[in-house]
Amino acid sequence: MTHNNDHVVIIGGGGTAIATMYDLCLRGFKVTLIEKGELTSGTTGRHHGQLHCGARYAMGDKNIAKECMTESALLRKIAPNAIEYNMGMFVALNDDDMQYKDNFIQCCLDADIPAREIPISLAFEYEKELNRNIKAAVMVPDGTIDPWRLAISFAAGALKTGNAEIKTYHEVIAINKNASNIESVTVINHISHKKETILGDIFINAGGPWAGKIAELAGIDLPVSPSPGTMLAAKKRISNMVVSRLHEAGDGDIVVPQRQLTIIGSTQWLSDNPDINRVPQEDIDFLNKSAIDIFPCFKNLEYHTAWAAARPLYGKHSTSEGVRNLSRDYIAVDHEKHDGVDNMISIVGGKATTLRAMGEVVSDMLCKKVGLDIKGRTSEIILPNYREYYRGGRNGQTD
Ligand SMILES: Cc1cc2nc3c(=O)[nH]c(=O)nc-3n(C[C@H](O)[C@H](O)[C@H](O)COP(=O)(O)OP(=O)(O)OC[C@H]3O[C@@H](n4cnc5c(N)ncnc54)[C@H](O)[C@@H]3O)c2cc1C
C-alpha cells in the first residue's frame, strides 16, 4: 500500500529519523531520508548504550520512567539482535546514597519498574569487581543497547517495505518555500559535490541536536540546546550488567558493559554547536575517578577511547545548570500551528531507548495532519537483523 500523493522527506539519519522512516513506510508512505554523513553518525552512533528501564528518571519524571519501561521491554522483543538484556544494579556508596534508597525504590514501583533491594553478598556474587564498601544494591531491568545495530535494524525494516529511499552523505543546505508551503530541499552530495533538489509533500525535521539549525533554514525558531557529554571506554569488561550510582541522576554515575569494553559516562556542558570536536581532559579525569569509586579495578585498565556527543534537548537556557534542568522528554512540533509553515514537523529530544515511540508519535501526528487514519505497527513486528540493511532489507523475517 502506498499513498502516492504523500511523499515524506525526513531530514536526519539518527535513530529518531530512521525509526520514523520505518513507521511511515509500514503505514504505506513513500519516504526519502536525507543524512549528511553515514546513518547514525550523529549522537545515535555515540551514546552510552544503556537500555533505560526508566529507573534513572523515576524520581524526576514518572511519565518518562514509565515510557522507558514500556519501550525497553518492547525493544527487547522486536530488536533482540541489538539488545543485551543483562539487567541493572544501582549501588549506594555512602550515607547520602542510603538516604535516597527507599524513596528511589518506591518511585520505581510507582512507575511500574520492578526495582528490588538485594543482599550485598548477592551483589558481590553478581558483580565480583564491585567496590567492597557498598552499602546497598537495588536491581532493575536495565540492559545494554548496541546503538548502531538497533538503529540499522529499523533501517533494514524500512527498506524491506519497498517504500524507503535512503540518501546518505547528502546534506540539506536550503529549505525552499512557496509562501507558507515547503516545496523542496536543496542538498549537497558530499561524494560528488553536486547539488540536487528533492521535492516532497511533507518534511520532517529529525536532526537531533542539529534540529534548531535545520529549522532555521525554513525560517523557524525552534528552541534546541545541544548539550554535549563525554564518555570514557576501557579495554576490559568488568561488569555483567549496567551499574549506576544510587543517587540523584548526575555526572559519571553509569557504567555500561558494551561487548568487551567498559564505558563510564557521562558529563554535560553547554554549547551552541552540535559538532563536537573536543574531549575535555578534566572530563576524562573525572570519569576515571568516578569509575574507580564504583569499580576500583578500573584504575588498572588501559583506555580504549574517550569521545563526546551532544544531547538534543528541547528548550533554551544560557547556563549549564539551566540546560541540565531541561526535560529529557521529547516533543513533536507541527510548524503549521506554531510557525505558519504548513507542511513541516520537527521531532526533538528523547533517548535512544525511546526511538520507536518517537517515530510513532510523529507518524501519528503526520497521519492526523493529512486526514488519514492508519495505525502504527512498529510495536507488533519483529525487526529484521541489522545485517539485512546491506542486503537491501529483502531477506529478513518480519510479521
Ligand atoms: C553523552 C550521551 C549519552 C547518552 N546515553 C544514552 C543511553 O545510554 N541510552 C539512551 O537511550 N540514550 C542515550 N543518549 C541519548 C541518545 O543518544 C539521543 O537521544 C539519540 O541518539 C538522538 O537521536 P536523534 O536521531 O534524535 O539525533 P542524531 O543521532 O544526532 O541524528 C541527527 C542526524 O541529523 C543529521 N543532520 C544534521 N544536520 C543535517 C542536515 N542539514 N542535512 C542532513 N542531515 C543532517 C546528523 O548528521 C545526524 O546524524 C545519550 C546522549 C548523549 C549525548
XYZ file of C-alpha atoms and ligand atoms in Angstrom:
452
model
C 0.000 0.000 0.000
C 1.422 3.386 -0.954
C -0.175 6.816 -0.640
C 1.250 8.057 -3.905
C 0.495 11.667 -3.166
C 2.232 11.724 0.162
C 5.970 11.751 -0.289
C 7.610 12.372 3.072
C 11.137 13.775 3.257
C 12.916 13.155 6.560
C 15.987 15.243 7.397
C 18.466 13.373 9.603
C 19.723 9.810 9.769
C 19.905 9.096 13.503
C 17.731 6.688 15.458
C 14.778 9.086 15.582
C 14.736 9.705 11.817
C 15.262 6.025 10.995
C 12.506 4.817 13.350
C 10.176 7.453 11.875
C 11.022 6.326 8.338
C 10.272 2.700 9.286
C 6.949 3.578 10.902
C 5.775 5.707 7.953
C 6.889 3.109 5.393
C 4.873 0.442 7.228
C 1.869 2.810 7.033
C 2.327 2.999 3.272
C 4.057 6.343 2.813
C 6.865 6.803 0.329
C 9.773 8.188 2.339
C 13.120 9.748 1.408
C 15.583 10.062 4.276
C 18.450 12.525 3.879
C 21.534 12.256 6.114
C 24.641 14.428 5.776
C 27.006 11.650 6.887
C 26.634 7.917 7.405
C 23.496 6.644 9.154
C 23.909 7.072 12.946
C 26.926 9.384 12.510
C 25.357 11.967 14.869
C 24.542 11.352 18.531
C 22.927 7.970 17.875
C 26.217 6.293 16.978
C 27.986 7.759 20.014
C 25.731 7.344 23.012
C 26.400 5.377 26.165
C 24.466 2.279 25.154
C 22.190 1.963 28.152
C 18.769 0.446 27.540
C 16.941 2.579 30.097
C 14.219 0.773 32.049
C 13.404 4.229 33.430
C 14.817 3.832 36.955
C 17.196 6.758 36.386
C 14.204 9.021 35.754
C 11.769 7.545 38.304
C 12.261 10.240 40.948
C 12.354 13.150 38.492
C 9.632 12.318 35.959
C 7.299 9.350 36.406
C 5.944 9.574 32.842
C 9.410 9.354 31.260
C 10.227 6.466 33.606
C 7.059 4.596 32.652
C 7.631 5.116 28.958
C 11.223 3.847 29.233
C 9.939 0.720 30.994
C 7.393 0.063 28.251
C 9.764 0.868 25.389
C 12.739 -1.094 26.775
C 10.500 -4.178 27.118
C 9.239 -3.655 23.552
C 12.741 -3.235 22.109
C 13.832 -6.445 23.820
C 11.011 -8.143 21.930
C 11.315 -6.518 18.493
C 15.105 -5.969 18.281
C 16.696 -8.962 20.048
C 19.797 -8.761 17.828
C 20.663 -5.298 19.132
C 19.993 -5.723 22.855
C 21.867 -7.485 25.610
C 19.326 -7.816 28.398
C 21.845 -8.009 31.221
C 19.916 -6.114 33.954
C 20.983 -3.124 36.008
C 22.153 -2.563 39.566
C 22.058 0.725 41.490
C 24.639 0.808 44.298
C 24.817 3.053 47.375
C 28.362 4.082 48.249
C 27.767 6.430 51.173
C 25.192 7.630 53.705
C 23.749 10.224 51.303
C 23.105 7.479 48.774
C 21.435 5.421 51.519
C 19.047 8.302 52.319
C 17.899 8.130 48.710
C 17.268 4.365 48.571
C 13.742 3.798 49.909
C 12.220 6.699 48.009
C 14.024 5.548 44.843
C 12.575 2.037 45.117
C 9.076 3.395 45.797
C 9.243 5.791 42.809
C 10.379 2.919 40.564
C 7.468 0.753 41.739
C 5.069 3.677 41.168
C 6.325 3.806 37.571
C 5.809 0.010 37.155
C 9.572 -0.647 37.263
C 10.207 -3.817 39.290
C 13.053 -2.499 41.497
C 14.112 -4.649 44.462
C 16.884 -4.447 47.006
C 19.170 -7.461 47.125
C 21.582 -8.575 49.862
C 25.066 -7.118 49.442
C 26.511 -10.647 49.395
C 24.391 -11.378 46.308
C 25.503 -8.107 44.669
C 29.123 -9.268 45.026
C 28.194 -12.632 43.579
C 26.689 -10.908 40.506
C 29.438 -8.286 40.218
C 32.764 -9.544 41.543
C 34.706 -6.310 40.951
C 32.307 -4.009 42.846
C 33.705 -1.691 45.499
C 33.668 -3.774 48.750
C 32.372 -0.747 50.687
C 28.987 -0.539 49.001
C 26.153 -0.156 51.487
C 23.160 -1.318 49.416
C 22.258 -2.672 45.986
C 18.973 -2.423 44.062
C 18.228 -4.482 40.942
C 16.295 -3.027 37.979
C 15.621 -4.315 34.430
C 18.181 -2.141 32.552
C 20.238 -3.538 29.676
C 22.807 -2.731 27.014
C 21.958 -1.472 23.523
C 24.242 -1.768 20.551
C 23.418 1.782 19.355
C 24.343 1.177 15.743
C 22.719 -2.250 15.352
C 19.457 -1.027 16.898
C 19.053 1.892 14.504
C 20.196 -0.132 11.491
C 17.636 -2.886 12.247
C 14.945 -0.202 11.841
C 16.562 0.912 8.565
C 16.541 -2.691 7.315
C 12.855 -2.910 8.212
C 12.119 0.277 6.258
C 13.992 -0.901 3.152
C 12.126 -4.167 3.276
C 8.780 -2.392 2.769
C 9.987 -1.115 -0.616
C 8.815 2.400 0.338
C 12.112 3.850 1.595
C 14.894 5.675 -0.148
C 17.976 6.473 1.957
C 20.353 9.190 0.791
C 23.471 9.254 2.952
C 26.257 11.850 2.545
C 23.587 14.320 1.389
C 23.331 17.474 3.466
C 20.267 19.711 3.384
C 21.590 23.215 2.786
C 18.343 25.004 1.909
C 14.630 24.546 2.505
C 12.661 26.049 -0.367
C 9.276 27.555 0.399
C 6.493 28.971 -1.707
C 4.685 31.253 0.750
C 3.848 29.008 3.713
C 4.415 25.724 1.886
C 7.753 23.895 1.627
C 8.197 22.576 -1.897
C 11.665 21.076 -1.787
C 15.037 20.905 -0.110
C 18.383 21.591 -1.735
C 21.059 19.081 -0.828
C 24.764 18.878 -1.452
C 26.106 15.424 -2.213
C 29.340 15.167 -0.211
C 30.704 12.435 -2.517
C 30.075 14.041 -5.938
C 29.998 17.646 -4.569
C 26.915 18.224 -6.765
C 23.750 19.972 -5.654
C 20.325 18.410 -6.083
C 16.722 19.439 -5.386
C 14.471 16.937 -3.659
C 10.722 17.534 -3.833
C 8.330 16.426 -1.130
C 4.835 16.833 0.243
C 5.641 16.744 3.941
C 9.006 17.392 5.607
C 10.119 16.009 8.949
C 13.000 17.571 10.814
C 14.611 14.779 12.870
C 18.005 16.433 13.078
C 18.658 15.694 16.759
C 20.939 18.388 18.217
C 21.062 19.991 14.727
C 17.232 20.317 14.627
C 17.392 24.017 15.578
C 19.797 24.747 12.714
C 17.633 22.789 10.246
C 14.500 24.661 11.364
C 16.364 27.944 10.811
C 16.671 27.005 7.103
C 12.862 27.174 6.966
C 12.804 30.464 8.884
C 11.590 28.741 12.048
C 12.909 29.444 15.531
C 12.975 26.006 17.203
C 14.494 26.079 20.694
C 17.047 23.265 20.858
C 20.015 23.128 23.235
C 22.799 20.841 22.041
C 24.110 19.529 25.338
C 27.369 17.602 24.921
C 28.705 14.949 27.252
C 31.872 12.854 27.429
C 32.238 9.080 27.773
C 35.332 7.023 28.554
C 35.820 3.403 27.473
C 38.357 0.983 28.968
C 39.607 -2.175 27.331
C 38.038 -4.843 29.504
C 34.531 -5.775 30.502
C 34.477 -5.628 34.294
C 30.735 -5.919 34.942
C 27.981 -8.216 33.776
C 25.284 -5.597 33.982
C 24.745 -1.823 33.858
C 25.842 -0.453 37.242
C 24.689 3.024 38.374
C 25.166 5.150 41.480
C 22.108 5.206 43.715
C 21.726 8.966 43.916
C 20.138 11.859 42.061
C 20.959 11.471 38.351
C 24.228 13.317 37.708
C 27.615 13.037 36.034
C 29.858 9.976 35.888
C 27.405 7.672 37.556
C 26.657 4.936 34.999
C 28.940 2.063 33.985
C 27.794 0.185 30.890
C 29.373 -3.082 29.735
C 29.490 -2.956 25.931
C 30.831 -6.216 24.411
C 34.403 -6.462 25.802
C 34.579 -2.814 26.878
C 33.520 -0.922 29.996
C 32.103 2.551 29.377
C 31.714 5.178 32.111
C 29.655 8.263 31.438
C 28.865 10.900 31.167
C 29.277 14.636 31.724
C 27.291 17.601 30.477
C 28.221 21.046 29.279
C 26.683 23.853 27.269
C 27.380 24.500 23.584
C 25.792 26.259 20.617
C 27.411 23.812 18.268
C 26.368 20.142 17.979
C 29.562 19.324 16.015
C 31.733 18.369 18.972
C 35.439 18.282 18.222
C 36.935 18.266 21.693
C 37.006 15.925 24.650
C 37.910 17.914 27.779
C 40.772 16.344 29.761
C 39.034 17.312 33.021
C 36.060 15.168 31.942
C 38.320 12.186 31.338
C 39.953 12.609 34.758
C 36.570 12.989 36.429
C 35.094 9.926 34.694
C 38.148 7.857 35.555
C 37.781 8.736 39.237
C 34.024 8.112 39.175
C 34.517 4.654 37.648
C 37.147 3.778 40.264
C 34.673 4.734 43.029
C 32.309 2.030 41.772
C 34.843 -0.480 40.413
C 38.300 0.012 41.998
C 39.899 -2.270 39.348
C 39.105 0.396 36.700
C 42.370 2.114 37.671
C 44.368 -0.805 36.233
C 42.624 -0.793 32.864
C 44.010 0.513 29.605
C 41.874 3.212 27.961
C 40.225 2.288 24.703
C 38.968 5.772 23.827
C 37.113 8.838 25.048
C 34.538 10.698 22.980
C 31.708 13.196 23.223
C 28.254 13.651 21.703
C 25.500 16.236 22.062
C 22.103 15.546 23.606
C 19.255 17.069 21.591
C 17.445 18.800 24.451
C 14.286 20.755 23.688
C 14.282 24.237 25.201
C 16.819 27.014 25.616
C 18.985 28.029 28.528
C 22.046 30.195 28.813
C 23.683 28.380 31.752
C 24.950 24.811 32.152
C 22.790 24.417 35.254
C 19.722 25.608 33.341
C 20.395 23.174 30.493
C 20.872 20.350 32.992
C 17.341 21.004 34.216
C 15.787 20.820 30.732
C 13.468 17.850 30.329
C 14.761 14.563 28.894
C 11.373 14.096 27.246
C 10.716 14.543 23.541
C 8.322 16.760 21.642
C 6.774 16.696 18.171
C 6.039 20.191 16.840
C 3.624 20.826 13.965
C 5.022 24.038 12.463
C 1.712 24.844 10.799
C 0.212 25.563 14.218
C 3.237 27.240 15.755
C 5.134 28.965 12.934
C 2.806 29.190 9.929
C 4.780 26.665 7.858
C 2.140 24.266 6.514
C 3.970 21.029 5.874
C 6.815 20.582 8.337
C 7.014 18.720 11.646
C 10.012 18.607 13.983
C 10.707 15.844 16.473
C 13.288 16.652 19.136
C 14.637 15.274 22.410
C 14.136 11.857 23.965
C 16.566 8.986 24.170
C 17.803 6.143 22.039
C 15.611 3.882 24.184
C 12.507 5.795 23.045
C 13.296 5.937 19.299
C 10.381 3.671 18.328
C 7.892 5.677 20.390
C 9.187 8.942 18.892
C 8.754 7.543 15.386
C 5.206 6.519 16.263
C 4.235 9.876 17.795
C 5.461 11.905 14.809
C 3.856 9.454 12.349
C 0.527 9.693 14.207
C 0.794 13.495 14.025
C 1.519 13.340 10.297
C -1.427 10.999 9.620
C -3.769 13.267 11.541
C -2.467 16.263 9.613
C -3.201 14.684 6.231
C -6.520 13.223 7.380
C -5.554 9.547 7.276
C -6.490 7.060 9.978
C -3.704 4.487 9.744
C -2.411 2.818 12.875
C 1.300 2.280 13.532
C 2.503 -1.317 13.593
C 6.083 -0.992 14.788
C 5.348 -2.486 18.211
C 3.987 -5.682 16.675
C 6.651 -6.665 14.168
C 9.995 -8.297 14.953
C 12.648 -6.234 13.153
C 14.918 -7.879 10.607
C 18.525 -8.486 11.622
C 20.665 -5.345 11.130
C 22.687 -7.317 8.539
C 19.684 -7.199 6.200
C 20.339 -3.493 5.726
C 23.236 -4.398 3.454
C 21.097 -6.851 1.519
C 18.511 -4.165 0.782
C 16.319 -5.445 3.603
C 14.891 -8.106 1.370
C 15.817 -11.333 3.172
C 14.908 -10.867 6.843
C 11.920 -12.152 8.750
C 9.001 -9.839 9.594
C 5.468 -10.176 10.949
C 26.585 11.616 26.258
C 25.279 10.971 25.873
C 24.939 9.719 26.380
C 23.715 9.134 26.055
N 23.421 7.891 26.525
C 22.252 7.316 26.215
C 21.969 5.995 26.671
O 22.787 5.337 27.317
N 20.766 5.458 26.356
C 19.830 6.148 25.643
O 18.737 5.608 25.431
N 20.081 7.393 25.157
C 21.276 7.986 25.427
N 21.561 9.236 24.941
C 20.544 9.950 24.163
C 20.549 9.490 22.708
O 21.836 9.270 22.249
C 19.892 10.536 21.809
O 18.691 10.970 22.373
C 19.598 9.993 20.418
O 20.702 9.293 19.925
C 19.236 11.129 19.475
O 18.977 10.597 18.213
P 18.490 11.542 17.046
O 18.228 10.686 15.872
O 17.373 12.397 17.536
O 19.732 12.516 16.783
P 21.084 12.180 15.957
O 21.514 10.781 16.150
O 22.079 13.228 16.300
O 20.638 12.320 14.456
C 20.538 13.560 13.792
C 21.177 13.394 12.433
O 20.878 14.516 11.616
C 21.970 14.672 10.726
N 21.925 16.034 10.173
C 22.136 17.194 10.845
N 22.001 18.239 10.020
C 21.702 17.751 8.786
C 21.451 18.334 7.523
N 21.467 19.658 7.345
N 21.187 17.517 6.448
C 21.152 16.168 6.622
N 21.397 15.567 7.804
C 21.645 16.335 8.882
C 23.183 14.413 11.609
O 24.323 14.079 10.838
C 22.696 13.274 12.490
O 23.081 12.001 12.009
C 22.800 9.832 25.216
C 23.168 11.070 24.681
C 24.388 11.618 24.996
C 24.781 12.922 24.401
